[in-house]
Coordinates of C-alpha atoms and ligand atoms in Angstrom, one line a residue:
X2 CA 117.0 141.2 75.5
X3 CA 115.0 137.8 76.9
X4 CA 111.2 139.0 76.7
X5 CA 109.0 138.1 79.9
X6 CA 107.0 135.5 77.9
X7 CA 110.2 133.6 76.5
X8 CA 112.1 133.7 79.9
X9 CA 108.8 132.0 81.7
X10 CA 108.2 129.4 78.8
X11 CA 112.1 128.9 79.0
X12 CA 111.4 128.2 83.1
X13 CA 108.7 125.9 82.8
X14 CA 110.7 123.9 79.9
X15 CA 113.4 123.4 82.6
X16 CA 111.1 122.5 85.3
X17 CA 109.3 120.1 83.3
X18 CA 112.5 118.5 82.4
X19 CA 113.9 118.1 85.7
X20 CA 110.6 116.6 87.5
X21 CA 111.3 113.3 88.3
X22 CA 109.2 110.9 86.2
X23 CA 108.4 107.5 86.5
X24 CA 109.7 104.7 84.4
X25 CA 107.7 103.3 82.1
X26 CA 105.9 99.9 83.2
X27 CA 102.9 97.7 82.8
X28 CA 100.1 98.3 85.2
X29 CA 98.0 95.3 86.2
X30 CA 94.7 95.4 88.1
X31 CA 93.7 92.1 89.7
X32 CA 89.9 91.2 90.5
X33 CA 91.0 89.3 94.1
X34 CA 93.8 88.6 95.9
X35 CA 94.1 85.2 94.6
X36 CA 94.5 86.7 90.8
X37 CA 96.9 88.9 92.1
X38 CA 99.3 86.4 93.3
X39 CA 98.7 84.6 90.2
X40 CA 99.7 87.4 88.3
X41 CA 102.6 87.9 90.4
X42 CA 103.5 84.4 89.9
X43 CA 103.3 84.7 86.1
X44 CA 105.2 87.8 86.0
X45 CA 108.3 86.5 88.0
X46 CA 111.0 88.6 89.7
X47 CA 110.3 91.8 87.8
X48 CA 107.0 92.6 89.3
X49 CA 106.1 94.2 92.4
X50 CA 102.7 94.7 94.7
X51 CA 101.7 98.7 95.0
X52 CA 99.3 99.6 97.2
X53 CA 98.6 103.4 97.9
X54 CA 102.0 104.1 96.1
X55 CA 103.3 106.4 98.5
X56 CA 106.7 104.7 98.9
X57 CA 107.1 102.8 95.8
X58 CA 106.3 105.4 93.1
X59 CA 108.7 107.8 94.3
X60 CA 111.4 104.9 95.0
X61 CA 110.7 104.3 90.9
X62 CA 111.0 107.8 90.2
X63 CA 114.2 108.0 92.2
X64 CA 115.2 104.9 89.9
X65 CA 115.3 102.7 93.3
X66 CA 113.2 100.2 92.6
X67 CA 112.2 99.5 89.2
X68 CA 109.9 96.7 88.4
X69 CA 108.4 96.2 85.0
X70 CA 105.0 95.0 85.9
X71 CA 103.5 96.8 88.8
X72 CA 100.1 94.5 90.3
X73 CA 97.8 97.2 91.8
X74 CA 96.1 96.3 95.1
X75 CA 94.3 99.3 95.9
X76 CA 91.1 98.0 94.5
X77 CA 90.9 95.1 96.1
X78 CA 88.1 95.4 98.2
X79 CA 89.0 92.1 100.3
X80 CA 92.2 93.5 101.6
X81 CA 90.3 97.1 103.1
X82 CA 88.2 94.9 105.8
X83 CA 88.9 95.2 109.3
X84 CA 87.4 91.9 111.0
X85 CA 86.9 90.7 114.8
X86 CA 86.1 92.2 118.3
X87 CA 89.0 93.5 120.4
X88 CA 88.4 91.1 123.3
X89 CA 89.3 88.1 121.0
X90 CA 91.9 90.2 118.3
X91 CA 91.1 91.8 115.4
X92 CA 92.1 91.5 111.5
X93 CA 93.1 94.2 109.7
X94 CA 93.1 94.1 105.6
X95 CA 96.7 95.0 104.7
X96 CA 94.8 97.3 101.9
X97 CA 93.3 99.7 104.7
X98 CA 94.3 102.7 104.7
X99 CA 96.1 104.4 107.5
X100 CA 93.3 106.8 107.9
X101 CA 91.0 103.9 108.1
X102 CA 92.9 102.4 111.1
X103 CA 93.4 105.7 112.5
X104 CA 89.5 106.8 112.5
X105 CA 88.3 103.2 113.8
X106 CA 86.5 103.6 116.9
X107 CA 87.8 100.0 118.2
X108 CA 91.4 100.6 117.3
X109 CA 91.5 104.0 119.1
X110 CA 90.0 102.6 122.1
X111 CA 91.2 98.9 122.1
X112 CA 94.8 99.4 120.4
X113 CA 95.8 103.3 120.9
X114 CA 99.4 102.3 120.5
X115 CA 98.3 101.3 117.0
X116 CA 96.2 104.5 116.1
X117 CA 98.9 106.8 117.4
X118 CA 101.5 105.3 115.5
X119 CA 99.2 105.2 112.2
X120 CA 98.3 109.0 113.0
X121 CA 102.1 110.1 113.2
X122 CA 102.6 109.1 109.7
X123 CA 103.2 111.6 107.2
X124 CA 100.3 114.1 106.2
X125 CA 96.6 113.3 105.9
X126 CA 96.7 113.2 102.6
X127 CA 99.4 110.6 102.3
X128 CA 97.6 108.7 105.5
X129 CA 94.6 108.5 103.1
X130 CA 96.4 106.9 100.1
X131 CA 99.1 104.8 102.1
X132 CA 98.0 101.5 103.1
X133 CA 98.5 99.5 106.8
X134 CA 100.5 96.9 104.9
X135 CA 102.5 99.2 102.5
X136 CA 103.8 100.6 105.8
X137 CA 104.9 97.4 107.6
X138 CA 106.7 96.8 103.9
X139 CA 108.3 99.9 103.8
X140 CA 111.9 100.0 102.1
X141 CA 114.6 101.1 104.5
X142 CA 116.1 104.4 104.3
X143 CA 119.4 106.3 103.7
X144 CA 120.5 109.9 102.8
X145 CA 123.2 108.7 100.3
X146 CA 120.3 106.5 98.5
X147 CA 117.1 108.2 99.2
X148 CA 118.4 110.2 96.0
X149 CA 117.5 110.5 92.6
X150 CA 119.5 108.6 89.8
X151 CA 122.3 111.2 88.8
X152 CA 122.9 111.9 92.8
X153 CA 123.5 108.8 93.3
X154 CA 125.6 108.1 90.1
X155 CA 127.8 111.0 91.1
X156 CA 129.1 109.2 94.0
X157 CA 128.9 105.8 92.0
X158 CA 125.9 104.7 93.5
X159 CA 126.2 102.3 96.9
X160 CA 125.6 98.8 97.5
X161 CA 121.7 98.8 98.1
X162 CA 121.1 99.9 94.7
X163 CA 124.0 99.5 91.5
X164 CA 127.1 100.0 93.6
X165 CA 129.6 98.3 95.6
X166 CA 130.4 100.4 98.7
X167 CA 128.4 101.6 102.0
X168 CA 128.9 105.4 101.9
X169 CA 127.9 105.3 105.7
X170 CA 130.6 102.5 106.6
X171 CA 133.0 102.0 103.9
X172 CA 134.6 99.0 105.3
X173 CA 131.3 97.3 106.4
X174 CA 130.1 94.3 104.5
X175 CA 126.4 95.2 105.2
X176 CA 123.8 97.8 104.4
X177 CA 122.7 99.9 107.2
X178 CA 119.7 101.3 105.6
X179 CA 117.1 102.6 108.1
X180 CA 114.0 101.0 109.0
X181 CA 111.4 103.8 109.4
X182 CA 108.0 102.5 109.6
X183 CA 105.7 103.7 112.8
X184 CA 103.5 101.0 112.4
X185 CA 106.1 98.4 112.5
X186 CA 107.7 98.4 116.2
X187 CA 104.1 98.9 117.4
X188 CA 103.4 95.4 116.1
X189 CA 106.2 93.8 117.1
X190 CA 105.8 95.1 120.6
X191 CA 102.3 93.9 121.2
X192 CA 102.6 90.6 119.2
X193 CA 101.0 91.1 116.1
X194 CA 100.9 88.2 113.4
X195 CA 101.2 88.8 109.5
X196 CA 99.4 86.2 106.7
X197 CA 101.7 86.1 103.6
X198 CA 100.0 84.4 100.4
X199 CA 101.5 83.1 97.3
X200 CA 100.8 80.9 95.0
X201 CA 102.2 78.0 96.7
X202 CA 100.5 78.4 99.9
X203 CA 100.1 80.9 102.7
X204 CA 101.8 81.2 106.2
X205 CA 101.0 83.1 109.2
X206 CA 104.5 85.0 111.1
X207 CA 104.8 86.8 114.0
X208 CA 105.7 90.7 113.4
X209 CA 109.0 90.2 114.8
X210 CA 109.8 87.6 112.2
X211 CA 108.8 89.7 109.3
X212 CA 111.9 91.7 109.5
X213 CA 115.9 91.2 109.4
X214 CA 119.0 93.5 110.6
X215 CA 119.9 94.4 106.9
X216 CA 119.5 97.5 104.7
X217 CA 118.9 95.5 101.7
X218 CA 117.4 92.3 102.9
X219 CA 115.3 93.7 105.5
X220 CA 112.0 91.4 105.5
X221 CA 111.6 87.7 105.8
X222 CA 109.3 87.9 102.9
X223 CA 109.5 86.2 99.5
X224 CA 108.8 89.0 96.6
X225 CA 106.0 87.0 95.3
X226 CA 104.4 86.9 98.9
X227 CA 101.0 89.1 99.5
X228 CA 100.5 90.5 102.6
X229 CA 97.0 90.0 103.1
X230 CA 96.1 90.4 106.8
X231 CA 97.6 91.8 110.2
X232 CA 96.1 89.9 113.1
X233 CA 96.1 91.8 116.2
X234 CA 96.0 90.0 119.9
X235 CA 93.4 90.0 122.4
X236 CA 93.5 93.6 123.4
X237 CA 92.7 92.8 126.9
X238 CA 95.8 92.3 129.4
X239 CA 98.2 94.7 128.1
X240 CA 98.7 98.3 127.8
X241 CA 100.8 99.9 124.9
X242 CA 102.2 103.1 123.3
X243 CA 103.9 104.6 120.8
X244 CA 106.5 108.1 121.0
X245 CA 108.2 109.4 117.7
X246 CA 110.8 111.8 117.3
X247 CA 111.5 113.5 114.4
X248 CA 112.4 117.0 112.9
X249 CA 109.2 118.4 112.2
X250 CA 106.1 117.5 113.9
X251 CA 103.5 118.2 111.0
X252 CA 105.1 115.6 109.0
X253 CA 108.7 113.6 109.0
X254 CA 109.8 110.1 109.1
X255 CA 110.8 108.9 112.9
X256 CA 114.5 109.1 113.7
X257 CA 113.9 107.2 116.9
X258 CA 110.2 105.3 117.2
X259 CA 109.7 103.7 121.0
X260 CA 106.7 101.1 121.0
X261 CA 106.5 100.1 124.5
X262 CA 104.1 97.2 125.8
X263 CA 103.2 95.7 129.2
X264 CA 101.0 93.2 130.8
X265 CA 100.5 93.9 134.5
X266 CA 99.5 91.8 137.3
X267 CA 96.3 92.0 139.7
X268 CA 98.8 94.1 142.1
X269 CA 100.7 96.2 139.2
X270 CA 103.6 94.1 139.1
X271 CA 105.1 94.1 135.4
X272 CA 104.5 90.5 134.1
X273 CA 105.6 90.8 130.6
X274 CA 107.1 93.8 129.0
X275 CA 108.3 94.5 125.2
X276 CA 110.4 97.9 124.4
X277 CA 111.5 98.0 120.6
X278 CA 112.9 100.6 119.1
X279 CA 112.5 101.8 115.5
X280 CA 114.5 104.2 113.2
X281 CA 117.8 103.3 114.9
X282 CA 118.7 100.2 113.1
X283 CA 117.5 98.0 109.7
X284 CA 114.8 96.4 112.0
X285 CA 112.8 97.2 115.0
X286 CA 115.3 96.4 117.9
X287 CA 114.3 95.2 121.0
X288 CA 115.8 96.8 124.2
X289 CA 116.3 93.8 126.0
X290 CA 117.9 95.6 129.1
X291 CA 115.2 97.6 129.3
X292 CA 112.4 95.3 129.7
X293 CA 114.5 93.4 132.1
X294 CA 114.5 96.5 134.0
X295 CA 110.8 96.7 134.7
X296 CA 110.1 92.9 134.9
X297 CA 109.1 92.0 138.0
X298 CA 108.7 94.9 139.8
X299 CA 105.9 97.5 139.6
X300 CA 106.0 100.7 137.5
X301 CA 107.2 103.8 139.5
X302 CA 109.4 107.0 138.5
X303 CA 112.4 104.8 139.9
X304 CA 111.6 101.7 138.0
X305 CA 111.0 103.3 134.0
X306 CA 114.1 105.2 134.7
X307 CA 116.1 102.4 135.2
X308 CA 114.5 101.3 132.1
X309 CA 114.9 104.2 130.3
X310 CA 118.4 104.2 131.1
X311 CA 118.9 100.5 129.7
X312 CA 117.6 101.5 126.3
X313 CA 120.5 103.2 125.5
X314 CA 122.6 100.5 124.4
X315 CA 120.3 98.8 122.2
X316 CA 120.0 102.2 120.0
X317 CA 122.8 101.8 117.1
X318 CA 122.1 104.8 115.1
X319 CA 124.5 105.8 112.4
X320 CA 124.8 109.1 110.6
X321 CA 122.4 108.4 107.4
X322 CA 119.4 109.8 108.4
X323 CA 118.1 113.1 109.7
X324 CA 119.7 114.9 112.8
X325 CA 123.1 113.9 114.6
X326 CA 123.4 110.0 115.6
X327 CA 124.7 110.7 118.9
X328 CA 122.1 112.9 120.2
X329 CA 119.5 110.4 118.8
X330 CA 121.0 108.0 120.8
X331 CA 121.1 110.3 123.9
X332 CA 117.3 110.3 123.2
X333 CA 116.8 106.5 123.2
X334 CA 116.9 106.8 127.1
Ligands
FAD404 C1 106.5 112.8 102.0 C2 105.9 111.3 103.0 C3 106.4 111.1 104.4 C4 106.4 109.7 105.0 N1 106.2 109.4 106.3 C5 106.1 108.7 106.7 C6 106.6 108.3 108.3 O1 106.5 109.5 108.7 N2 106.3 107.1 108.6 C7 106.2 106.3 108.1 O2 106.2 105.3 108.7 N3 105.7 106.2 106.8 C8 105.9 107.3 106.0 N4 106.1 107.6 104.4 C9 106.0 106.5 103.5 C10 104.7 105.5 103.1 O3 103.7 107.0 103.2 C11 104.0 105.2 104.3 O4 104.4 104.0 104.9 C12 102.5 104.4 103.7 O5 101.7 103.5 104.6 C13 103.0 102.9 102.9 O6 102.0 102.5 102.2 P1 101.4 102.2 100.7 O7 100.4 101.6 100.6 O8 101.6 103.6 99.8 O9 102.7 101.6 100.2 P2 103.3 101.5 98.6 O10 104.3 102.2 98.5 O11 102.3 100.9 97.9 O12 104.2 100.0 99.1 C14 105.3 99.8 99.8 C15 106.4 98.6 99.7 O13 105.2 97.8 100.1 C16 104.9 96.6 98.8 N5 103.4 96.3 99.1 C17 102.5 96.7 99.9 N6 101.3 96.1 99.9 C18 101.6 95.1 99.9 C19 101.0 93.6 100.3 N7 99.5 93.8 100.9 N8 101.9 92.9 100.3 C20 102.6 92.4 100.0 N9 103.1 93.9 99.6 C21 103.1 94.8 99.6 C22 105.1 97.5 97.8 O14 105.4 96.3 96.9 C23 106.0 98.4 98.3 O15 107.8 97.6 98.0 C24 106.2 108.8 103.9 C25 106.0 109.2 102.7 C26 106.1 110.2 102.1 C27 106.0 110.4 100.6
SF4_405 S1 124.1 102.0 104.2 FE1 125.3 102.3 103.1 S2 124.9 100.7 101.6 FE2 123.1 101.2 102.5 S3 121.7 102.9 101.4 FE3 123.2 104.0 102.8 S4 125.2 104.0 102.0 FE4 123.7 102.4 100.5

């Protein structure tokens, strides 16, 4: 008969063996953003930046991303600052934690959509670790990809990593993994910009230009580029909000996120509108028909209803995240 002690020792051994472990890698800790981009230039394509690590480290444990060199950003004070006034636009350091963003009085008051989106991300512990920059650069997600190595190997992998086929749409030449960042649709809707720095210079692009509708090449950012700043537009003159659909209110990735931003004339007519859907494509998607339905009109129950109905065709969920895709598409309304 097996004794209680040996049974419990055996159970501990099995648990430890089945734990997902990080692969071996070299960790570098630069003293400044400049040093970080130089380290990246020296290390080449086998290196990746890490901020809070709440996305990258789980991905490394599942062998979805396997950098040999990891360049840590969390200690870089310069990336953790917030500058400017809402009236002129604010500059968020990419290394600010989600908690820093949600707790800042200026952000809560003048950019409530940004505060709300960040506040809806995962759990307090993960928001204390996760950065706003890492959130905008989050890897795309898919039920066939967010699995451990053995699970993916058992289905012969997929084209996003190590394989050739897409299990969601087997005849498709592209990957449909889903853009699942809560802050990305908001940054696109309000017209934020991002600063990217590398050893060969720097550039500022609109948040909308940062994303590309492809589950593999989902960012218009070179791997060697460091995201240093997120530039929020002057807060005057627009109103924005964010709504998120997920299975559990306590924490879960969005299966649909809706960011809206309107600029109103003095008489309440909508001069400009941006309605951006997240979690239903490989990039934040612009619901152009929904925008058109309110531009030049006043916001009434009828015009809002018309606009909501027009958001339906823009949502293109597939069966590769939580909950039924037809229900999620319906909910875009
Ligand atoms: C259980 C769980 C639930 C979650 N729920 C949500 C959710 O509901 N919504 C959501 O949006 N996210 C969610 N996340 C994902 C994640 O926690 C957040 O998106 C977080 O903000 C990521 O930031 P990070 O600093 O940890 O990113 P990291 O893991 O450090 O990095 C993410 C990616 O960005 C790159 N990177 C990071 N910073 C920079 C930079 N400054 N310049 C260049 N590249 C950079 C990294 O190389 C990596 O590719 C969840 C994660 C977990 C584990
Ligand atoms: S959408 Fe297809 S290719 Fe992309 S991660 Fe999922 S199964 Fe793989």
